[in-house]
Short mmCIF file of C-alpha atoms in Angstrom, two decimals:
data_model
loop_
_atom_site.label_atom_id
_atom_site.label_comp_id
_atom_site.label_asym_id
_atom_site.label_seq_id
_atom_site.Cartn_x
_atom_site.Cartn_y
_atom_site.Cartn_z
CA UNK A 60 33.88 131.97 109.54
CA UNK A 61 31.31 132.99 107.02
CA UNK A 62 32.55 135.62 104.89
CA UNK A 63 30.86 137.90 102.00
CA UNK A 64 32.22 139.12 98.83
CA UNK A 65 31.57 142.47 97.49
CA UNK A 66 32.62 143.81 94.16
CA UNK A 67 32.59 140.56 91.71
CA UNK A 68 35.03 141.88 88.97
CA UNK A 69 38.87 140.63 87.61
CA UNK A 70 40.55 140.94 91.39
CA UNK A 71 37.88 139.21 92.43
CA UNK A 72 37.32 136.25 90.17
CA UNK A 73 41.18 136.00 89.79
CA UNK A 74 42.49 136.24 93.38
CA UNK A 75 39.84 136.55 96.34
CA UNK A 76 37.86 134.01 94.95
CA UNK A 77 40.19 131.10 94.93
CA UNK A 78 41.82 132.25 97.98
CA UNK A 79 38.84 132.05 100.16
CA UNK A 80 38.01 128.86 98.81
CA UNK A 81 41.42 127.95 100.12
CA UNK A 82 41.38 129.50 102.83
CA UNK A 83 40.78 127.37 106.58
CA UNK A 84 39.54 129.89 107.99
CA UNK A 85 36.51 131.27 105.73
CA UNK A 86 33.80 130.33 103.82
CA UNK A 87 32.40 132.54 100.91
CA UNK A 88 28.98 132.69 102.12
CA UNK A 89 27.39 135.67 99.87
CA UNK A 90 28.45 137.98 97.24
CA UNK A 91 27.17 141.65 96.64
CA UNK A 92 27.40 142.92 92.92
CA UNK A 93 25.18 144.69 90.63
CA UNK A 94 27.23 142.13 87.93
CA UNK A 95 28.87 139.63 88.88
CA UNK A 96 28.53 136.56 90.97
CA UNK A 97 30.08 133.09 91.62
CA UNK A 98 28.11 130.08 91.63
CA UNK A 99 26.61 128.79 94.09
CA UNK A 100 26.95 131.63 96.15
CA UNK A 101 23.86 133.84 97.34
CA UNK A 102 24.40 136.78 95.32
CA UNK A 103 23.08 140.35 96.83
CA UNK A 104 23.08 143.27 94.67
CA UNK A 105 23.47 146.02 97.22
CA UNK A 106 25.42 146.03 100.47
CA UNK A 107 22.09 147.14 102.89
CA UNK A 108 19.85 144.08 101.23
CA UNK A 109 23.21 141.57 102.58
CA UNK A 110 23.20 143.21 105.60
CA UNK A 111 19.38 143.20 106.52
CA UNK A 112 19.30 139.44 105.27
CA UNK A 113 22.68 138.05 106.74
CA UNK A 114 23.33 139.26 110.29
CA UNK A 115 25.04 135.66 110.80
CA UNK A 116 28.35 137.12 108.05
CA UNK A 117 30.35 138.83 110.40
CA UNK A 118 33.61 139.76 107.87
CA UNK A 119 32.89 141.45 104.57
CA UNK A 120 35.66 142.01 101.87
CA UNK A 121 35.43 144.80 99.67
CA UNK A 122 37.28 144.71 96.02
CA UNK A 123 35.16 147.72 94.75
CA UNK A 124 36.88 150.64 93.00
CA UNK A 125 37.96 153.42 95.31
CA UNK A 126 35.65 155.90 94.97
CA UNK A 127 32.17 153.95 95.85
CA UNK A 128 34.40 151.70 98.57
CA UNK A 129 34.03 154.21 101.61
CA UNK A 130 30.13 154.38 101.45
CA UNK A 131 29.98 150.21 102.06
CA UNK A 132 32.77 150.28 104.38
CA UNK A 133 31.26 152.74 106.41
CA UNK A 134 27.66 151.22 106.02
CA UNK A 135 29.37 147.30 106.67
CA UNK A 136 30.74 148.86 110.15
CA UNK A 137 28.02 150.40 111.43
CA UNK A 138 26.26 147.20 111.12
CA UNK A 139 28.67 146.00 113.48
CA UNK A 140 30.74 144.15 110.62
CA UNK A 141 34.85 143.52 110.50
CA UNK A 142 35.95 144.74 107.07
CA UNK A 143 38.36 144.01 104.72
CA UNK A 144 39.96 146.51 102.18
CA UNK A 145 41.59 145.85 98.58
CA UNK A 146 44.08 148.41 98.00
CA UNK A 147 44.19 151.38 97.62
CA UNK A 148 42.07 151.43 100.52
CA UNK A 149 40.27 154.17 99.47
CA UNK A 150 39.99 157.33 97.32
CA UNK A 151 41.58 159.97 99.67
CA UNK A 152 43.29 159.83 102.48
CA UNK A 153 40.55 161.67 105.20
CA UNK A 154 38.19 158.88 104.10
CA UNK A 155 40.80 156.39 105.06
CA UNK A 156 41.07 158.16 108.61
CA UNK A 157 37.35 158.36 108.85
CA UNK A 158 36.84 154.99 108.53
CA UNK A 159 39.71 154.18 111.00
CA UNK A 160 37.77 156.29 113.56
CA UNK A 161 34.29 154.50 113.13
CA UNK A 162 36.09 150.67 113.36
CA UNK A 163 37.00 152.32 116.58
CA UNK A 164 33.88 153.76 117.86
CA UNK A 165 32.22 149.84 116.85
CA UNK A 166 34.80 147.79 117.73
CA UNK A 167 35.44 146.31 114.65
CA UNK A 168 38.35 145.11 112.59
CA UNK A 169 39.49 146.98 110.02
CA UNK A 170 42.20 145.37 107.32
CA UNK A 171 44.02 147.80 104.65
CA UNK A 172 45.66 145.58 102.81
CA UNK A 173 48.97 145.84 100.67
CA UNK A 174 48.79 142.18 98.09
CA UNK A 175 52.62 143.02 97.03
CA UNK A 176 53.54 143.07 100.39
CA UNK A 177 52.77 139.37 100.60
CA UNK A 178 54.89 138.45 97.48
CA UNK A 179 57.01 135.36 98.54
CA UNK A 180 61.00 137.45 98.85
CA UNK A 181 59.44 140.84 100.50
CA UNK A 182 60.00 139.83 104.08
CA UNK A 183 64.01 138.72 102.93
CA UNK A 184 64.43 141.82 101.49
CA UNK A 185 63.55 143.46 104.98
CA UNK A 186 65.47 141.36 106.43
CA UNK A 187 68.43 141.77 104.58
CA UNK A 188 68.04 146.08 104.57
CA UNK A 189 67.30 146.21 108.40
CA UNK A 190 71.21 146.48 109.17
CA UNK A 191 72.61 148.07 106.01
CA UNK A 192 73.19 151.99 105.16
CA UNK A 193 71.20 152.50 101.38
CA UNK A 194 73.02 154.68 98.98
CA UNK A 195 70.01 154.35 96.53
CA UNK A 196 67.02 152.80 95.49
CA UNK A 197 65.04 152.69 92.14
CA UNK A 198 61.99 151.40 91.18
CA UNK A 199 61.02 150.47 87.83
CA UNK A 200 57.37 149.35 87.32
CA UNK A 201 55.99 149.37 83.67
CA UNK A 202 53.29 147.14 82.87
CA UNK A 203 51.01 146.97 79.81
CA UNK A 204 47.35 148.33 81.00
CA UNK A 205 45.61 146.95 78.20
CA UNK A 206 46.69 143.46 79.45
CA UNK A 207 45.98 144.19 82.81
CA UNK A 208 42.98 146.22 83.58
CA UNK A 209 41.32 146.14 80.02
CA UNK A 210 37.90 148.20 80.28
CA UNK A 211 38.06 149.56 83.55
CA UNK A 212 37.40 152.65 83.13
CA UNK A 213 36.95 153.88 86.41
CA UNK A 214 40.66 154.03 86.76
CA UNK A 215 41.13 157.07 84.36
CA UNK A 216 38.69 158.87 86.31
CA UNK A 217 39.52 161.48 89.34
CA UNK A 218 39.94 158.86 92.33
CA UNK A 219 40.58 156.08 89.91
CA UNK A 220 44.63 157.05 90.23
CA UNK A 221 45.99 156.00 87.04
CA UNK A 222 49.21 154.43 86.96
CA UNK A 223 49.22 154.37 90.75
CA UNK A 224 47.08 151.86 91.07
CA UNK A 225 49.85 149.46 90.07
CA UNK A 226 52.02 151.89 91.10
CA UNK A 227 51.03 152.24 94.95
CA UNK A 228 52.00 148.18 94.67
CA UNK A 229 55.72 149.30 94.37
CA UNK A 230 55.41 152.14 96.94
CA UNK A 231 53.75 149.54 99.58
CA UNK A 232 56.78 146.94 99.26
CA UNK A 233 58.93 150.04 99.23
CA UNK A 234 57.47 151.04 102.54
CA UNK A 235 57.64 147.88 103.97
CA UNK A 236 61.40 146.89 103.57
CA UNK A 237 63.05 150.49 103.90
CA UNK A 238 64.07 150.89 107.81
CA UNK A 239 63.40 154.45 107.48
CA UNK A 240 60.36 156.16 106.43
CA UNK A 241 61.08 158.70 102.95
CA UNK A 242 58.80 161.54 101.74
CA UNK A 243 57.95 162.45 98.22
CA UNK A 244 59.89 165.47 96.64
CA UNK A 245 58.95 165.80 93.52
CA UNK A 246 57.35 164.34 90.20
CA UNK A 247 55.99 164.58 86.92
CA UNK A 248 53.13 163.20 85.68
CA UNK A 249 52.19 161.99 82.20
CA UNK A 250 48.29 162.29 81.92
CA UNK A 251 46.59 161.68 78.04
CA UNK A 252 45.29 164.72 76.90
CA UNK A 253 41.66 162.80 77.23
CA UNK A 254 42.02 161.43 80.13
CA UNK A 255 41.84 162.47 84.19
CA UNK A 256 44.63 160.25 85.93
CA UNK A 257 48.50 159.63 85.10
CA UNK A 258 49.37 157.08 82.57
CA UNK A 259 53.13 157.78 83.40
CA UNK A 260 54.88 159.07 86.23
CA UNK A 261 58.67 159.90 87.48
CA UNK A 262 58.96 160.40 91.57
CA UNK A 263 62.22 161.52 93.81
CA UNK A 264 61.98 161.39 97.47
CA UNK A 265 64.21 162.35 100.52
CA UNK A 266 65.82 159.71 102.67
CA UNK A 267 66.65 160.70 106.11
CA UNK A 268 70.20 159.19 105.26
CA UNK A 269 70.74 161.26 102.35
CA UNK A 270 70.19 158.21 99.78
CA UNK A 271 69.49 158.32 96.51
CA UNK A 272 65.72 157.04 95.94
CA UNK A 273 63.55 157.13 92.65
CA UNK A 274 60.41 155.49 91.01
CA UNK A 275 59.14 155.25 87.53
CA UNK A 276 55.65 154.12 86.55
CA UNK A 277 54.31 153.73 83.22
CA UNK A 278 51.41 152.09 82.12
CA UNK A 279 52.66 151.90 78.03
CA UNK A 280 54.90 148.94 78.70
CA UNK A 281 54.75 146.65 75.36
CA UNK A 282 56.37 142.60 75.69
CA UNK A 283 58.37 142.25 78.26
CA UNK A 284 56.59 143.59 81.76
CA UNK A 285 58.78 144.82 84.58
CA UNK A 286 58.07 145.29 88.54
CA UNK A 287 61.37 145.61 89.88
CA UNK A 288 63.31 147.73 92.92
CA UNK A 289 67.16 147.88 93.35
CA UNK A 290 68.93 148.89 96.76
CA UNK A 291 72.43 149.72 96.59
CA UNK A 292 73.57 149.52 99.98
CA UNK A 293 77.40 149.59 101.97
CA UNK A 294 76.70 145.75 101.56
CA UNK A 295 75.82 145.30 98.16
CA UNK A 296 72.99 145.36 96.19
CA UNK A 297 69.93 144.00 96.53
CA UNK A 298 67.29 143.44 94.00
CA UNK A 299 63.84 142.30 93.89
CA UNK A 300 61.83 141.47 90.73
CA UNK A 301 58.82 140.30 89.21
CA UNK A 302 56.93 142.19 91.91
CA UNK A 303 58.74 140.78 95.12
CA UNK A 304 58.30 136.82 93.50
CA UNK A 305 62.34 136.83 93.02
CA UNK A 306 65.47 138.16 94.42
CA UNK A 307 68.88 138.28 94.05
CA UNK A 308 72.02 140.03 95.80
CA UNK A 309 74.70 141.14 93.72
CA UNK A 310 73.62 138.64 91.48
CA UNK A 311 73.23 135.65 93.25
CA UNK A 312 69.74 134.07 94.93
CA UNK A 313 70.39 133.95 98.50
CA UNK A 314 69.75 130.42 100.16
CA UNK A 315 65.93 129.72 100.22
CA UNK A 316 64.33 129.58 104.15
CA UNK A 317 63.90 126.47 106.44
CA UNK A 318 60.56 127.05 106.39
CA UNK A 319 57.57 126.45 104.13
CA UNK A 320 55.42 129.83 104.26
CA UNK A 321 51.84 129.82 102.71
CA UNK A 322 52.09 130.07 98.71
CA UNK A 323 50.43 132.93 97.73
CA UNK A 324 49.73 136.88 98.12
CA UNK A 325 45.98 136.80 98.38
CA UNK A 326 46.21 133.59 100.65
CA UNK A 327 48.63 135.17 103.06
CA UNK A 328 45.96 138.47 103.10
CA UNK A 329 42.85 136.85 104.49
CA UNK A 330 45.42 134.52 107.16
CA UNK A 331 46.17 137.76 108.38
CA UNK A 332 43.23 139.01 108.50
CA UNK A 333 41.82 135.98 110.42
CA UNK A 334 45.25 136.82 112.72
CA UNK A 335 43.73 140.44 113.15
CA UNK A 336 40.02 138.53 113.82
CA UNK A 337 41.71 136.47 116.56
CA UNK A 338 43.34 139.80 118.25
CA UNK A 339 41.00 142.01 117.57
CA UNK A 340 41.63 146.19 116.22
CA UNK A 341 42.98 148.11 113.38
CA UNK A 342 45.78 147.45 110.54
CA UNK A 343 45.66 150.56 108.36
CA UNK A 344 48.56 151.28 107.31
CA UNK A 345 48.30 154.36 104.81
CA UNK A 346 52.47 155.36 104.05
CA UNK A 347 52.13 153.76 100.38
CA UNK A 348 48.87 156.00 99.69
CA UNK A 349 50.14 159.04 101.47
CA UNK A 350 53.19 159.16 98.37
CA UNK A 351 50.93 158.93 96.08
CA UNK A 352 48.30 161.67 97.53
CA UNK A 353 51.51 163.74 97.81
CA UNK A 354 52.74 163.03 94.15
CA UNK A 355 48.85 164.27 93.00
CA UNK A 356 49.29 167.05 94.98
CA UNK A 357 53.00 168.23 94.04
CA UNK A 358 53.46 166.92 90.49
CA UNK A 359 53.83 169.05 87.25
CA UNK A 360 51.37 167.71 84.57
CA UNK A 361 52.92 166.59 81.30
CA UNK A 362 50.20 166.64 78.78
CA UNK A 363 50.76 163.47 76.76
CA UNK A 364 48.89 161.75 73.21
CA UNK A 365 45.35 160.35 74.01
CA UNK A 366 45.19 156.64 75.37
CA UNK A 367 42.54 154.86 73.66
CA UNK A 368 42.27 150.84 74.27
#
C-alpha cells in the first residue's frame, strides 16, 4: 500500500524512514516537507498540493511537531485519507477528540501511536504485573536534550511540552503494563527562566490500590542516559530499562520467549497500523497525554537557570 511521509526531520530520517522501507506492507510513495526529503521520493511541500496530485495514497503518516499536526490530520481525513500519528498525538487533548470524531464521520483509520510501547520487554512486563498487587512504582527518565533533539526549538515553545516529550514515552509504557489505570496528583515543574515548557519535572499519582507511584523527568542528564521504571510488587520486583529494550526481576533476566517477534519499535508501529487497515476504525488511545495535560495544568512552576544549547 502506497504510503506518504509528512514532516521530513530526525524521527523521520532516523526511524519512519527505514521502517517503511522495511516494511511488507507499504511503500513510501511521496513525502510532504517544506525541508526535507528522501531520494527518490516525490517530494510535496504542502499537504493540499499531495492530496490534489495523489488521490491513489490512501495512508499518510504525520511526524510533524504537535502544534501544526491537527490542521493536516484534519485536512488528510477529510480527503478521505487513513492517518497515522507520531506521538504526542497532538497539542491538546480536545484536538485529539476532534480528530477522533471526524475519522468517524469519514470512515477512516486513525493510529495514535505510543513507539515505547513497542520496545522489545513491554508486553513481558504486562504480562508479568497482570496478576501481582504493586506496592510502588518509579520512573526515572533523564536524557541529555542536546544529544537528542539538538535545534528543535519548537519543543520549548507552548505545545512543544518540554521534557514530556520524552517524558510522555515513560507515561505510555507506564499505561500500558499497569492493570489499573492511576491519575496525576501532583508535580513540580522546572521551566528555564527563558524558556516556555519544563526542562525538569517530579510527578506523584494515586493508585486505586493505594501504591506508591512516582516519575522524574529531566532533560539535563550528562554521560550516562537513563529510561528506566521499577515495580515493587507482593512478587518481587520488576524492572525495565533502557526504555523497555531490557528487563530483569529481582535481578535476574527472565527466560527469553518461544517466539521471534518483529525487531523493532517503529517496525512493529506501521504492522499495526496495517492490522488496524485490515479491520478497519480508531486506536487513540490518549491516558499517557491526559497525565501530562494534567501535570501542565496542576504543577507549581520552579523557575530554574536559562537553557541555552
Amino acid at each position: 500500500m502506497d504510503i506518504a511521509l509528512m514532516g521530513i526531520g530526525k524521527i523521520a530520517q532516523d526511524q519512519h524512514v527505514p521502517a517503511i522501507a522495511a516494511s511488507p506492507d507499504f511503500t513510501l510513495a511521496a513525502t510532504v516537507s517544506r525541508h526535507g526529503s528522501v531520494p527518490g521520493v516525490a517530494a510535496f511541500s504542502d499537504i493540499d498540493s499531495l492530496l490534489a496530485a495523489r488521490d491513489d495514497i490512501s495512508v499518510i503518516s504525520l511526524c510533524l511537531p504537535p502544534v501544526p499536526r491537527f490542521d493536516a490530520a484534519a485536512r488528510a481525513i477529510r480527503a478521505g485519507r487513513h492517518v497515522m500519528l507520531e506521538k504526542p498525538p497532538g497539542a491538546t487533548l480536545a484536538e485529539c477528540h476532534a480528530l477522533h470524531r471526524l475519522a468517524e464521520a469519514h470512515r477512516v483509520c486513525l493510529f495514535a501511536t505510543w513507539h515505547s510501547r513497542e520496545a522489545d520487554k513491554v508486553p513481558v512486563a504486562k504480562a508479568w504485573l497482570a496478576d501481582k498487587r504493586l506496592r510502588a512504582l518509579r520512573v526515572i527518565w533523564k536524557e541529555d536534550v542536546r544529544r537528542w533533539h539538538p535545534g528543535q526549538e519548537w519543543i520549548w515553545e507552548p505545545g512543544g511540552m518540554g521534557v514530556f516529550d520524552p517524558g510522555i514515552n515513560a507515561l505510555s509504557i507506564v499505561t500500558e503494563i499497569l492493570p489499573h489505570d492511576i491519575h496525576l496528583t501532583s508535580a513540580t515543574l522546572d521551566v528555564p527562566e527563558n524558556r516556555q515548557t519544563p526542562i525538569g519535572a517530579e510527578l506523584t499519582f494515586y493508585h486505586p490500590e493505594g501504591a506508591e507511584v512516582s516519575a522524574v523527568f529531566d532533560w539535563r542528564q550528562e554521560g550516562d542516559q537513563t529510561w528506566t521504571i521499577v515495580a515493587e510488587t507482593d512478587a518481587g520486583t520488576l524492572t525495565l530499562a533502557d526504555g523497555g529494550a531490557r528487563i530483569k526481576i529481582d535481578g535476574a533476566a527472565p527466560p527469553p520467549a518461544d517466539d521471534t517477534p518483529l525487531s523493532g519499535e517503529y517496525p512493529r508501529l506501521y504492522a499495526k497500523m496495517a492490522r488496524l487497515l485490515a479491520r478497519g476504525g480508531i486506536d487513540m488511545d490518549l491516558r499517557p497525554m491526559v497525565h501530562v495535560s494534567d501535570a501542565l495544568a496542576l504543577g507549581h512552576r520552579r523557575r530554574t537557570a536559562p537553557f541555552t544549547e
